[in-house]
JSON list of C-alpha atoms in Angstrom, two decimals:
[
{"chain": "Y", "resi": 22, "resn": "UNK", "atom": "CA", "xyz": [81.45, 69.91, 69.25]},
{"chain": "Y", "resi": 23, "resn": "UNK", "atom": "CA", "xyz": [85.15, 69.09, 70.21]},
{"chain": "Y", "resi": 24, "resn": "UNK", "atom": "CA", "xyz": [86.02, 72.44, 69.84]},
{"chain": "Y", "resi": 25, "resn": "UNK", "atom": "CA", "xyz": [83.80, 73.94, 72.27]},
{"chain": "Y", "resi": 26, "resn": "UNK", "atom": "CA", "xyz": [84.61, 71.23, 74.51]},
{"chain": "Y", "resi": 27, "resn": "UNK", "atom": "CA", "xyz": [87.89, 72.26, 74.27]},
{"chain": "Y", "resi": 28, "resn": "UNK", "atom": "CA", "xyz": [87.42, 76.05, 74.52]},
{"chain": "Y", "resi": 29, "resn": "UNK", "atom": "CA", "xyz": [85.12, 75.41, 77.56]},
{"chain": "Y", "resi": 30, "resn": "UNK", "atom": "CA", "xyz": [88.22, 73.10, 79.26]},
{"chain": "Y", "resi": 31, "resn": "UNK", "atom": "CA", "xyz": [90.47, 75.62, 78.64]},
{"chain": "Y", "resi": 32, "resn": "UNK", "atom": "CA", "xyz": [87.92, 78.61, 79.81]},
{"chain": "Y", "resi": 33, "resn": "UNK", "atom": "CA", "xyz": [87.82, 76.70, 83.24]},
{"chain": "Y", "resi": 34, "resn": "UNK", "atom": "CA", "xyz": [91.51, 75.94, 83.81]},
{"chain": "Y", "resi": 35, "resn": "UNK", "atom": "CA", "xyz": [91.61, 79.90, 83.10]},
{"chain": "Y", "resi": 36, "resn": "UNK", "atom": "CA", "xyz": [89.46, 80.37, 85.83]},
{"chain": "Y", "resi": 37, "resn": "UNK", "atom": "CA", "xyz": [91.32, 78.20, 88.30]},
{"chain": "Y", "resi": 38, "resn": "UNK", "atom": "CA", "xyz": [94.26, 78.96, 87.54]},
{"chain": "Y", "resi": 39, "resn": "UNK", "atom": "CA", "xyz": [93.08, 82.88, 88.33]},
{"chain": "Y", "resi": 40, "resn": "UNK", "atom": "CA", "xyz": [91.21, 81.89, 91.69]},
{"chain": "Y", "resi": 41, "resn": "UNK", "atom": "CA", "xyz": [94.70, 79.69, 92.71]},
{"chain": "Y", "resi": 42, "resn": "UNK", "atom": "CA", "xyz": [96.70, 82.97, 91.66]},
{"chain": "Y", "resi": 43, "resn": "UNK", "atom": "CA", "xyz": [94.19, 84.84, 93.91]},
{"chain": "Y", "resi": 44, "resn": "UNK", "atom": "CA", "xyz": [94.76, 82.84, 96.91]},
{"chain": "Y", "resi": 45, "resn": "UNK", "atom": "CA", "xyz": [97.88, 83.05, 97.48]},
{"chain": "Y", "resi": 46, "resn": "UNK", "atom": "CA", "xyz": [98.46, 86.30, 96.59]},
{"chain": "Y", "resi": 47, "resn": "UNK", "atom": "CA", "xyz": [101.39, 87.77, 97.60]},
{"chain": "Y", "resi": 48, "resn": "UNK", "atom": "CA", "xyz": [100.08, 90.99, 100.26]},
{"chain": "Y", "resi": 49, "resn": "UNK", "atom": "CA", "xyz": [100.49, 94.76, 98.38]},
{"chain": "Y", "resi": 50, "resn": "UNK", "atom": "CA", "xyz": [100.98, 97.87, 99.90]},
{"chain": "Y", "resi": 51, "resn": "UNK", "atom": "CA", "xyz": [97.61, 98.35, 99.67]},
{"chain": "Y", "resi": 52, "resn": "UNK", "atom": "CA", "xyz": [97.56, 97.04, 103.29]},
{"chain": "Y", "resi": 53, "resn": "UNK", "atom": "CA", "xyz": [99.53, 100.26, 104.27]},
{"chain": "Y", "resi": 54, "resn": "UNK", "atom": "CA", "xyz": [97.39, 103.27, 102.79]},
{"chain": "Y", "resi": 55, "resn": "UNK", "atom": "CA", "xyz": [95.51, 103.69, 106.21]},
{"chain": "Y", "resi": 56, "resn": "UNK", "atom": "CA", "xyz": [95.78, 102.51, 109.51]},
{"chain": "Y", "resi": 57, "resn": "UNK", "atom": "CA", "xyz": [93.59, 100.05, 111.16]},
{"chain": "Y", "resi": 58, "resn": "UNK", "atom": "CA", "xyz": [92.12, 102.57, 114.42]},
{"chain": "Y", "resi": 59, "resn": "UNK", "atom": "CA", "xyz": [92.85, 105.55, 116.23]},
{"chain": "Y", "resi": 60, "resn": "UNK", "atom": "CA", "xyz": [95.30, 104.73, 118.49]},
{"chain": "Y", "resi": 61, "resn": "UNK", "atom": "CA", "xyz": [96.14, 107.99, 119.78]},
{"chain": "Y", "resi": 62, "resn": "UNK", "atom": "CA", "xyz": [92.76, 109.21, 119.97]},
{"chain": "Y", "resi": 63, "resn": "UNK", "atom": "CA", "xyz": [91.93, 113.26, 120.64]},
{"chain": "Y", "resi": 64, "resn": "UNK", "atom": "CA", "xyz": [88.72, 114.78, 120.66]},
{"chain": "Y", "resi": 65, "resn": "UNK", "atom": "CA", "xyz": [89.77, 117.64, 117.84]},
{"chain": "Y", "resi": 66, "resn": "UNK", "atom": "CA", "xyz": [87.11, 120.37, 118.25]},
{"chain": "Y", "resi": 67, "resn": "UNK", "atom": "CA", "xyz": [85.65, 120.28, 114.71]},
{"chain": "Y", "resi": 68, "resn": "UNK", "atom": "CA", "xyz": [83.45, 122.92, 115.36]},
{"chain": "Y", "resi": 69, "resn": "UNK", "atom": "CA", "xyz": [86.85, 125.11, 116.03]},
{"chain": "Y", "resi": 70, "resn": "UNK", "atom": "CA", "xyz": [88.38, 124.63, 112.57]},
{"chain": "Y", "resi": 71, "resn": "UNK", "atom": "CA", "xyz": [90.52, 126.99, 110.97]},
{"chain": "Y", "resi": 72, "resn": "UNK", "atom": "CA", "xyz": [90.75, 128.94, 107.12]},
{"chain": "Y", "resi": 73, "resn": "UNK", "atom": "CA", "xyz": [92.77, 126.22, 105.60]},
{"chain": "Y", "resi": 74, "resn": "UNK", "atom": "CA", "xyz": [96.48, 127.71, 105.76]},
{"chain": "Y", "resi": 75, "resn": "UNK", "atom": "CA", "xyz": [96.89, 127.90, 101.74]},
{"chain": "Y", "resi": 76, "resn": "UNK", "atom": "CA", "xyz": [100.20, 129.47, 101.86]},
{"chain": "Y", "resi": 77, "resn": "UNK", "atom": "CA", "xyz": [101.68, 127.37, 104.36]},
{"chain": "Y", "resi": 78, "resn": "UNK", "atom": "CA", "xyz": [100.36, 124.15, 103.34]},
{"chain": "Y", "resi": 79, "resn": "UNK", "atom": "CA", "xyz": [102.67, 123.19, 100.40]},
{"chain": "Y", "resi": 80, "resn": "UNK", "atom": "CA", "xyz": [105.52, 120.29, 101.33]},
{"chain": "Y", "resi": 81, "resn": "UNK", "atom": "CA", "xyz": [106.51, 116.95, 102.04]},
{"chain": "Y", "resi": 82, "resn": "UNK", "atom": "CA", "xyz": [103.86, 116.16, 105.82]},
{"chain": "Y", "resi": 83, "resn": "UNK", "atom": "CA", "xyz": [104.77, 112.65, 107.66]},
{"chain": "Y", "resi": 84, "resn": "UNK", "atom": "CA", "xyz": [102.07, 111.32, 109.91]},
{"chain": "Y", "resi": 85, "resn": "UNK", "atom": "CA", "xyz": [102.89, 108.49, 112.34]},
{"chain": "Y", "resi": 86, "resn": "UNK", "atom": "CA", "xyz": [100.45, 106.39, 114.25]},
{"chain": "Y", "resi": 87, "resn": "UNK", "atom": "CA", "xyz": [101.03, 103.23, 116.00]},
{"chain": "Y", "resi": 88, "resn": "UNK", "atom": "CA", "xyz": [102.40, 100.89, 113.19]},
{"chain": "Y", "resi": 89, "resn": "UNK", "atom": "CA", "xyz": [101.74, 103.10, 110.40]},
{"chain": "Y", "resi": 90, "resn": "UNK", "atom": "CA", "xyz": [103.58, 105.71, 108.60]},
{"chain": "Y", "resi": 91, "resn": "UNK", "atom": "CA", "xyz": [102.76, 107.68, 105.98]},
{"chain": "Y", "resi": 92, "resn": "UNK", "atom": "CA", "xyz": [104.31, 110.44, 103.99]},
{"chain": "Y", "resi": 93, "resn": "UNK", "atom": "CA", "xyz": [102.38, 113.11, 101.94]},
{"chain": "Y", "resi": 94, "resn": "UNK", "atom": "CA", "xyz": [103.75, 115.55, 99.17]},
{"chain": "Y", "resi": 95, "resn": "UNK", "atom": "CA", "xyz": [101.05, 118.26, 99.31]},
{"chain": "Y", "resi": 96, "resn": "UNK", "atom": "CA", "xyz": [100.68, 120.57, 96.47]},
{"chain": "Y", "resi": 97, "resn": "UNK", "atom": "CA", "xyz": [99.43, 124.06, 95.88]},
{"chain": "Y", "resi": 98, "resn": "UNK", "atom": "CA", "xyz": [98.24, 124.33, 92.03]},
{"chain": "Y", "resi": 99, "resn": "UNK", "atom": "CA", "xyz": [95.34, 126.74, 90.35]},
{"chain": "Y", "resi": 100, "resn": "UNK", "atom": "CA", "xyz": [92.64, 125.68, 87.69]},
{"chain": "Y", "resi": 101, "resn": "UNK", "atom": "CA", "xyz": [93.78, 127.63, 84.66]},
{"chain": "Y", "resi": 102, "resn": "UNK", "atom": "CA", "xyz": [90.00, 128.36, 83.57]},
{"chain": "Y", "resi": 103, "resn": "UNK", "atom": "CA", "xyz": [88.64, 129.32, 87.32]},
{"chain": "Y", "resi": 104, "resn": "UNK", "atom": "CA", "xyz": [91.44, 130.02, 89.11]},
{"chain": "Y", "resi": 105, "resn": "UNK", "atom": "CA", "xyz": [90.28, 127.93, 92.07]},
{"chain": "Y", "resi": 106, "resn": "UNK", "atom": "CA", "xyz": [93.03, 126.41, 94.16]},
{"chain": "Y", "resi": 107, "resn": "UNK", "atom": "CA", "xyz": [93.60, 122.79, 94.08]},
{"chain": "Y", "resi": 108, "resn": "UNK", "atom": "CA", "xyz": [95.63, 120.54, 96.22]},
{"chain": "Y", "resi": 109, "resn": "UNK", "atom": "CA", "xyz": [97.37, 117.86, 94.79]},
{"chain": "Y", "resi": 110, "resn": "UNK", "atom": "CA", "xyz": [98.03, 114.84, 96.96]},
{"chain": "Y", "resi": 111, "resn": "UNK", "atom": "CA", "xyz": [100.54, 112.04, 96.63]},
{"chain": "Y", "resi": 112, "resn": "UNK", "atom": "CA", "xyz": [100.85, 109.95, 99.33]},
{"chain": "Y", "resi": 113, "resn": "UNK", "atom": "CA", "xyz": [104.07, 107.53, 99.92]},
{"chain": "Y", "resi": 114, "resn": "UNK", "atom": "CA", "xyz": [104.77, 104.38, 102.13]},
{"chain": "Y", "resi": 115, "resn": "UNK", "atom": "CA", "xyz": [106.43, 104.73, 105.38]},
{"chain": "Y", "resi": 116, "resn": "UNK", "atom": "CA", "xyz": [109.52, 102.27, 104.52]},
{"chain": "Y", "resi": 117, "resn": "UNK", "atom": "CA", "xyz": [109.95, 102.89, 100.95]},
{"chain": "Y", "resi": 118, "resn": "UNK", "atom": "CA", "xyz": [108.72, 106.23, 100.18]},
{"chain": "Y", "resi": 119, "resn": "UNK", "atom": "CA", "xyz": [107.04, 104.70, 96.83]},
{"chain": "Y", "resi": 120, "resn": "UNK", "atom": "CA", "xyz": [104.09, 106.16, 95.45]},
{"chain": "Y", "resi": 121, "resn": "UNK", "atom": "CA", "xyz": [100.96, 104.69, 96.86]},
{"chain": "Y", "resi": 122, "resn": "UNK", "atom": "CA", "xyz": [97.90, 106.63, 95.72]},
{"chain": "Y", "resi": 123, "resn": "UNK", "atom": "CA", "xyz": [96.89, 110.30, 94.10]},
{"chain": "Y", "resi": 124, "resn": "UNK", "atom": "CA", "xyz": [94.39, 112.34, 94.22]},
{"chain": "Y", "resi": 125, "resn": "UNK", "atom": "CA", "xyz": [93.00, 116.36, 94.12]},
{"chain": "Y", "resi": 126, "resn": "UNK", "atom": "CA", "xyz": [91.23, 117.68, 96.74]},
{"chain": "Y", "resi": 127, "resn": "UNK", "atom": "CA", "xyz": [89.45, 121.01, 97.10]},
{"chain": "Y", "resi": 128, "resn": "UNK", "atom": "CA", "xyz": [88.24, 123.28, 100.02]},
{"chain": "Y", "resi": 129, "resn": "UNK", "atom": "CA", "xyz": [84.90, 122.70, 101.40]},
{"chain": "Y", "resi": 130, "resn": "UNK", "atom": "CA", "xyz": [83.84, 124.78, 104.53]},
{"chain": "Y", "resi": 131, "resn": "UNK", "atom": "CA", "xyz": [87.89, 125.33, 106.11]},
{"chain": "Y", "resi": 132, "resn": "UNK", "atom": "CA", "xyz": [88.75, 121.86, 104.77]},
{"chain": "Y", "resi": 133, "resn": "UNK", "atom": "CA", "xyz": [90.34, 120.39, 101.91]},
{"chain": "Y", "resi": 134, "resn": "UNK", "atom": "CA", "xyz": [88.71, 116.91, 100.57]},
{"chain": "Y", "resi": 135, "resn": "UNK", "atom": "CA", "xyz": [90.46, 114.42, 98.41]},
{"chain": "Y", "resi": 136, "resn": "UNK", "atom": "CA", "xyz": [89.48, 111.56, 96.90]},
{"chain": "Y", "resi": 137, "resn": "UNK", "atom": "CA", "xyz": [92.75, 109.35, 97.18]},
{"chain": "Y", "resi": 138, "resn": "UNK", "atom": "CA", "xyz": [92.96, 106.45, 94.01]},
{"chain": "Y", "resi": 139, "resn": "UNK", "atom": "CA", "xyz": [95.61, 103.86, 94.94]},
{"chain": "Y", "resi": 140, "resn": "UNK", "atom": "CA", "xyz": [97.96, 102.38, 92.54]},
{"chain": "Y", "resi": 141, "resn": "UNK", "atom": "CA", "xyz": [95.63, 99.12, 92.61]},
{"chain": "Y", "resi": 142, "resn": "UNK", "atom": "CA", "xyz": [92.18, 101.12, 92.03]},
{"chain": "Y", "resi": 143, "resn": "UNK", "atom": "CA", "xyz": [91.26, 101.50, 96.02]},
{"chain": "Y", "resi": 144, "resn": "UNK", "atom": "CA", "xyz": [89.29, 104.50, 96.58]},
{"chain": "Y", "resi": 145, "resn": "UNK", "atom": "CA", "xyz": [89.32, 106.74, 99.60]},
{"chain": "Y", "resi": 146, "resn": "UNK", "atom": "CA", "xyz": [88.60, 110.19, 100.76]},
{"chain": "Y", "resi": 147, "resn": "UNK", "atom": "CA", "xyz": [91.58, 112.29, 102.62]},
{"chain": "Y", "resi": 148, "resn": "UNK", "atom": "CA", "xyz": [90.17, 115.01, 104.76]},
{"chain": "Y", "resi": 149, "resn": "UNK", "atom": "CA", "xyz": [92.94, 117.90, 105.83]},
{"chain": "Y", "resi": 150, "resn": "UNK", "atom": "CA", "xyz": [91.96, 120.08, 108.67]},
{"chain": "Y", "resi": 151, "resn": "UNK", "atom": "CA", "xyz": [93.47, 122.96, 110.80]},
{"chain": "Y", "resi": 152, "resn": "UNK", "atom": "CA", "xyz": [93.42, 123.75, 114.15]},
{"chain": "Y", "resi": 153, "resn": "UNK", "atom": "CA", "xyz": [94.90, 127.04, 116.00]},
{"chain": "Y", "resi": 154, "resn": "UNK", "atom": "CA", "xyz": [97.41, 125.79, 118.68]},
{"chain": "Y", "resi": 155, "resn": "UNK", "atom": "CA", "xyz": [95.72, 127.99, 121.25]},
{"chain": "Y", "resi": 156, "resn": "UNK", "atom": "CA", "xyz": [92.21, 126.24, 120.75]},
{"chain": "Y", "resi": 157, "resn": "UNK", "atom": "CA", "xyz": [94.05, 123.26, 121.68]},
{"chain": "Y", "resi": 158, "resn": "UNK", "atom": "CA", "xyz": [95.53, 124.19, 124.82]},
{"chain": "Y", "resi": 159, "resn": "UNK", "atom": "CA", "xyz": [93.02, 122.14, 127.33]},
{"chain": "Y", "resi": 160, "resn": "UNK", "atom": "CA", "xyz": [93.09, 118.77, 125.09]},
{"chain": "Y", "resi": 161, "resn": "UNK", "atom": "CA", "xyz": [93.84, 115.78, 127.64]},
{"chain": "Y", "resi": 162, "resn": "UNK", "atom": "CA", "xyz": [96.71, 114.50, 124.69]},
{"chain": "Y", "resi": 163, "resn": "UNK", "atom": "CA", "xyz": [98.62, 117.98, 123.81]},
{"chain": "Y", "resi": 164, "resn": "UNK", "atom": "CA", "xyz": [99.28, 118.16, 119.81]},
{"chain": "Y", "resi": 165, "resn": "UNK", "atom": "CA", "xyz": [102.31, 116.64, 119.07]},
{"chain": "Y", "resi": 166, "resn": "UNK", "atom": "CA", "xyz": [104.95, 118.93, 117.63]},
{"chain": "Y", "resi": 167, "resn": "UNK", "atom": "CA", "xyz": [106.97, 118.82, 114.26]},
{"chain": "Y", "resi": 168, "resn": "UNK", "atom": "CA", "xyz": [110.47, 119.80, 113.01]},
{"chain": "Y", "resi": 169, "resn": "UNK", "atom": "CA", "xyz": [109.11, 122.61, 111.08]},
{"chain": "Y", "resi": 170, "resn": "UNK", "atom": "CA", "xyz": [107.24, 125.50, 112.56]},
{"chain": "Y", "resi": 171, "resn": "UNK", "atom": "CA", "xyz": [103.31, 125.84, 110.87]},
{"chain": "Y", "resi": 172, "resn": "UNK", "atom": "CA", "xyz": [100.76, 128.02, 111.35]},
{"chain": "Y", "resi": 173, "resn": "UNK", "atom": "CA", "xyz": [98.16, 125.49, 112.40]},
{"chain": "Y", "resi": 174, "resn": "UNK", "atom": "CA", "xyz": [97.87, 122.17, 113.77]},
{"chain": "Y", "resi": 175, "resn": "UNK", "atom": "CA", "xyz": [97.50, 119.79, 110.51]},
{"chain": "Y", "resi": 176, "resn": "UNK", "atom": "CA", "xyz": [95.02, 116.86, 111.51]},
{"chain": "Y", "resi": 177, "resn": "UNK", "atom": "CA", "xyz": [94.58, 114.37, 108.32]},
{"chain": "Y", "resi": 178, "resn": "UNK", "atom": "CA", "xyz": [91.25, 112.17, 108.32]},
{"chain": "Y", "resi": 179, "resn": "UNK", "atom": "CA", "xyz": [90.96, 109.33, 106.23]},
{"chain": "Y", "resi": 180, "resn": "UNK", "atom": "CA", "xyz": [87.85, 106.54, 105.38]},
{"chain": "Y", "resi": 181, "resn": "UNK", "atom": "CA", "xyz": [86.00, 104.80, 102.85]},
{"chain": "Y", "resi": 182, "resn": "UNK", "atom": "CA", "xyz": [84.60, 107.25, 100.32]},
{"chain": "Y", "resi": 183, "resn": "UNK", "atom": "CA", "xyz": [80.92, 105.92, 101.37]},
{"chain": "Y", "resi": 184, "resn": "UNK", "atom": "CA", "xyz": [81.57, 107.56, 105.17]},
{"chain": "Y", "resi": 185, "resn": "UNK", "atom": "CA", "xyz": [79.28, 110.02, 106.08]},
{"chain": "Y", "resi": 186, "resn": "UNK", "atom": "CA", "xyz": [80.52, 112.92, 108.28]},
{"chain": "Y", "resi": 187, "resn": "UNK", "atom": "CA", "xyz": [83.77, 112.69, 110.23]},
{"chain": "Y", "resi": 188, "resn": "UNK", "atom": "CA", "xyz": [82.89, 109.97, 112.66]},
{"chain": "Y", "resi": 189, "resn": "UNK", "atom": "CA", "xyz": [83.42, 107.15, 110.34]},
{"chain": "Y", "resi": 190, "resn": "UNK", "atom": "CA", "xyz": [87.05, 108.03, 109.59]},
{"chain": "Y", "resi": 191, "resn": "UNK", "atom": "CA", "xyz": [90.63, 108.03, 111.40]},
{"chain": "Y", "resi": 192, "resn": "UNK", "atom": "CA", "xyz": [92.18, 111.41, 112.94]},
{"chain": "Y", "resi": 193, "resn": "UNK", "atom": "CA", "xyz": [96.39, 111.66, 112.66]},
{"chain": "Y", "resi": 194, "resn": "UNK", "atom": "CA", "xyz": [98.22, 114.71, 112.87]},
{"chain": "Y", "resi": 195, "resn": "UNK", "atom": "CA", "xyz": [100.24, 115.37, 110.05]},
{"chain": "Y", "resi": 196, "resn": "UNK", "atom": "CA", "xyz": [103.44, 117.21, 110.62]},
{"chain": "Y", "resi": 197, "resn": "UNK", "atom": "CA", "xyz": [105.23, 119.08, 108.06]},
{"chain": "Y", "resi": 198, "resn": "UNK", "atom": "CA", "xyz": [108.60, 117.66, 107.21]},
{"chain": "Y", "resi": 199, "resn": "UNK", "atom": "CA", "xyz": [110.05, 119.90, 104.25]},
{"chain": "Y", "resi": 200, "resn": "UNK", "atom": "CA", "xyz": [108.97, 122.49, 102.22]},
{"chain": "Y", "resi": 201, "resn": "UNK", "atom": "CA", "xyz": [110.06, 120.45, 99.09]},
{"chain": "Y", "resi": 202, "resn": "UNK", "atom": "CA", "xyz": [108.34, 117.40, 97.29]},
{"chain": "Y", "resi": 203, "resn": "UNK", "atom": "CA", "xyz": [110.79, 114.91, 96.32]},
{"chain": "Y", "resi": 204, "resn": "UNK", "atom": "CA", "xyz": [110.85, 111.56, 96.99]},
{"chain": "Y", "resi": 205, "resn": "UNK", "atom": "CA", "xyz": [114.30, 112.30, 98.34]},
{"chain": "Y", "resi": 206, "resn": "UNK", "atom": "CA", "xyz": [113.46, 114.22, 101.31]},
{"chain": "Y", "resi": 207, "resn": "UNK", "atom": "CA", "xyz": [111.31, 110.97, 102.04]},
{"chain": "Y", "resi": 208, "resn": "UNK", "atom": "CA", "xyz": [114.12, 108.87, 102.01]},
{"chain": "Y", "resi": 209, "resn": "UNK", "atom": "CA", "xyz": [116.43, 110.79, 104.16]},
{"chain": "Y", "resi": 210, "resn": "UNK", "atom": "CA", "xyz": [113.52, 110.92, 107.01]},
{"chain": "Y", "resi": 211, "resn": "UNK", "atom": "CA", "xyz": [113.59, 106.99, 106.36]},
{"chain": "Y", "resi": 212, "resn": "UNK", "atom": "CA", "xyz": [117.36, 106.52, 107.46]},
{"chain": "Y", "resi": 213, "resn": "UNK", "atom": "CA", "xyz": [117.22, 108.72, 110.80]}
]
């Protein structure tokens, strides 16, 4: 009887010590993995996508909106038993280029879809479109333009893996920065 007394004292204690440990939690970079809104909104013409530019897609892309920044190390890699293409996605903080979440993504009708797993367990889907420049020519907000020369415009949509279509989720372009994946190339981008 004093036992479980004891074992059921000590369960509870457990329990508040967890929900006090909860509460004042110190905030992760969880907060950062997507931003709160379109704050730069342009109506993309969806029904205008591009074939996703496979050969031109692999690098280090930065995307900028409002307060948040986000780098992405895109890469190109085949299934050995298919030989489907895959794209690997790692996707960095804005101020200290470490990793934030993962993920694989694969082309669905001119897109690529990921489903992005943070270093905490979040869940969320990355959607990478292209867009020809010239199909953009009469947007009210022109396409903003990168350091390094792509074929398409890169427009990265994120949401909750639970959003159905393209209207539940944020639109950022994504400009390429490098054509290599380091963390280094990050970094440098950081300090300008």
């Amino acid at each position: 009887m004093l036992r479980s007394l004891f074992i059921a004292t000590l369960i509870g204690f457990m329990g508040f010590t967890a929900s006090a440990a909860n509460y004042y939690e110190v905030p992760t970079e969880e907060e950062h993995i997507m931003p709160a809104g379109d704050d730069r909104w342009v109506p993309w013409p969806w029904a205008m996508v591009q074939p996703f530019p496979w050969s031109d897609i692999q690098g280090l892309w930065k995307v900028e909106q409002g307060d948040f920044t986000s780098y992405f190390a895109l890469k190109v890699v085949r299934q050995k038993a298919t030989g489907i293409r895959q794209l690997q996605v790692k996707q960095f903080d804005g101020d200290t280029c470490r990793v934030l979440a993962t993920g694989v993504g694969i082309e669905r009708s001119n897109k690529v879809l990921a489903q992005m797993t943070s270093r905490l367990g979040a869940t969320y889907r990355v959607q990478l479109s292209a867009f020809s420049e010239k199909d953009l020519q009469d947007l009210t907000i022109p396409p903003l333009k990168g350091d390094l020369p792509t074929e398409a415009v890169m427009v990265l949509s994120m949401g909750a893996l639970d959003s159905k279509g393209i209207e539940g989720m944020v639109h950022m372009q994504i400009m390429k920065i490098s054509a290599h994946l380091t963390q280094k190339v990050c970094l440098e981008d950081i300090k300008k």
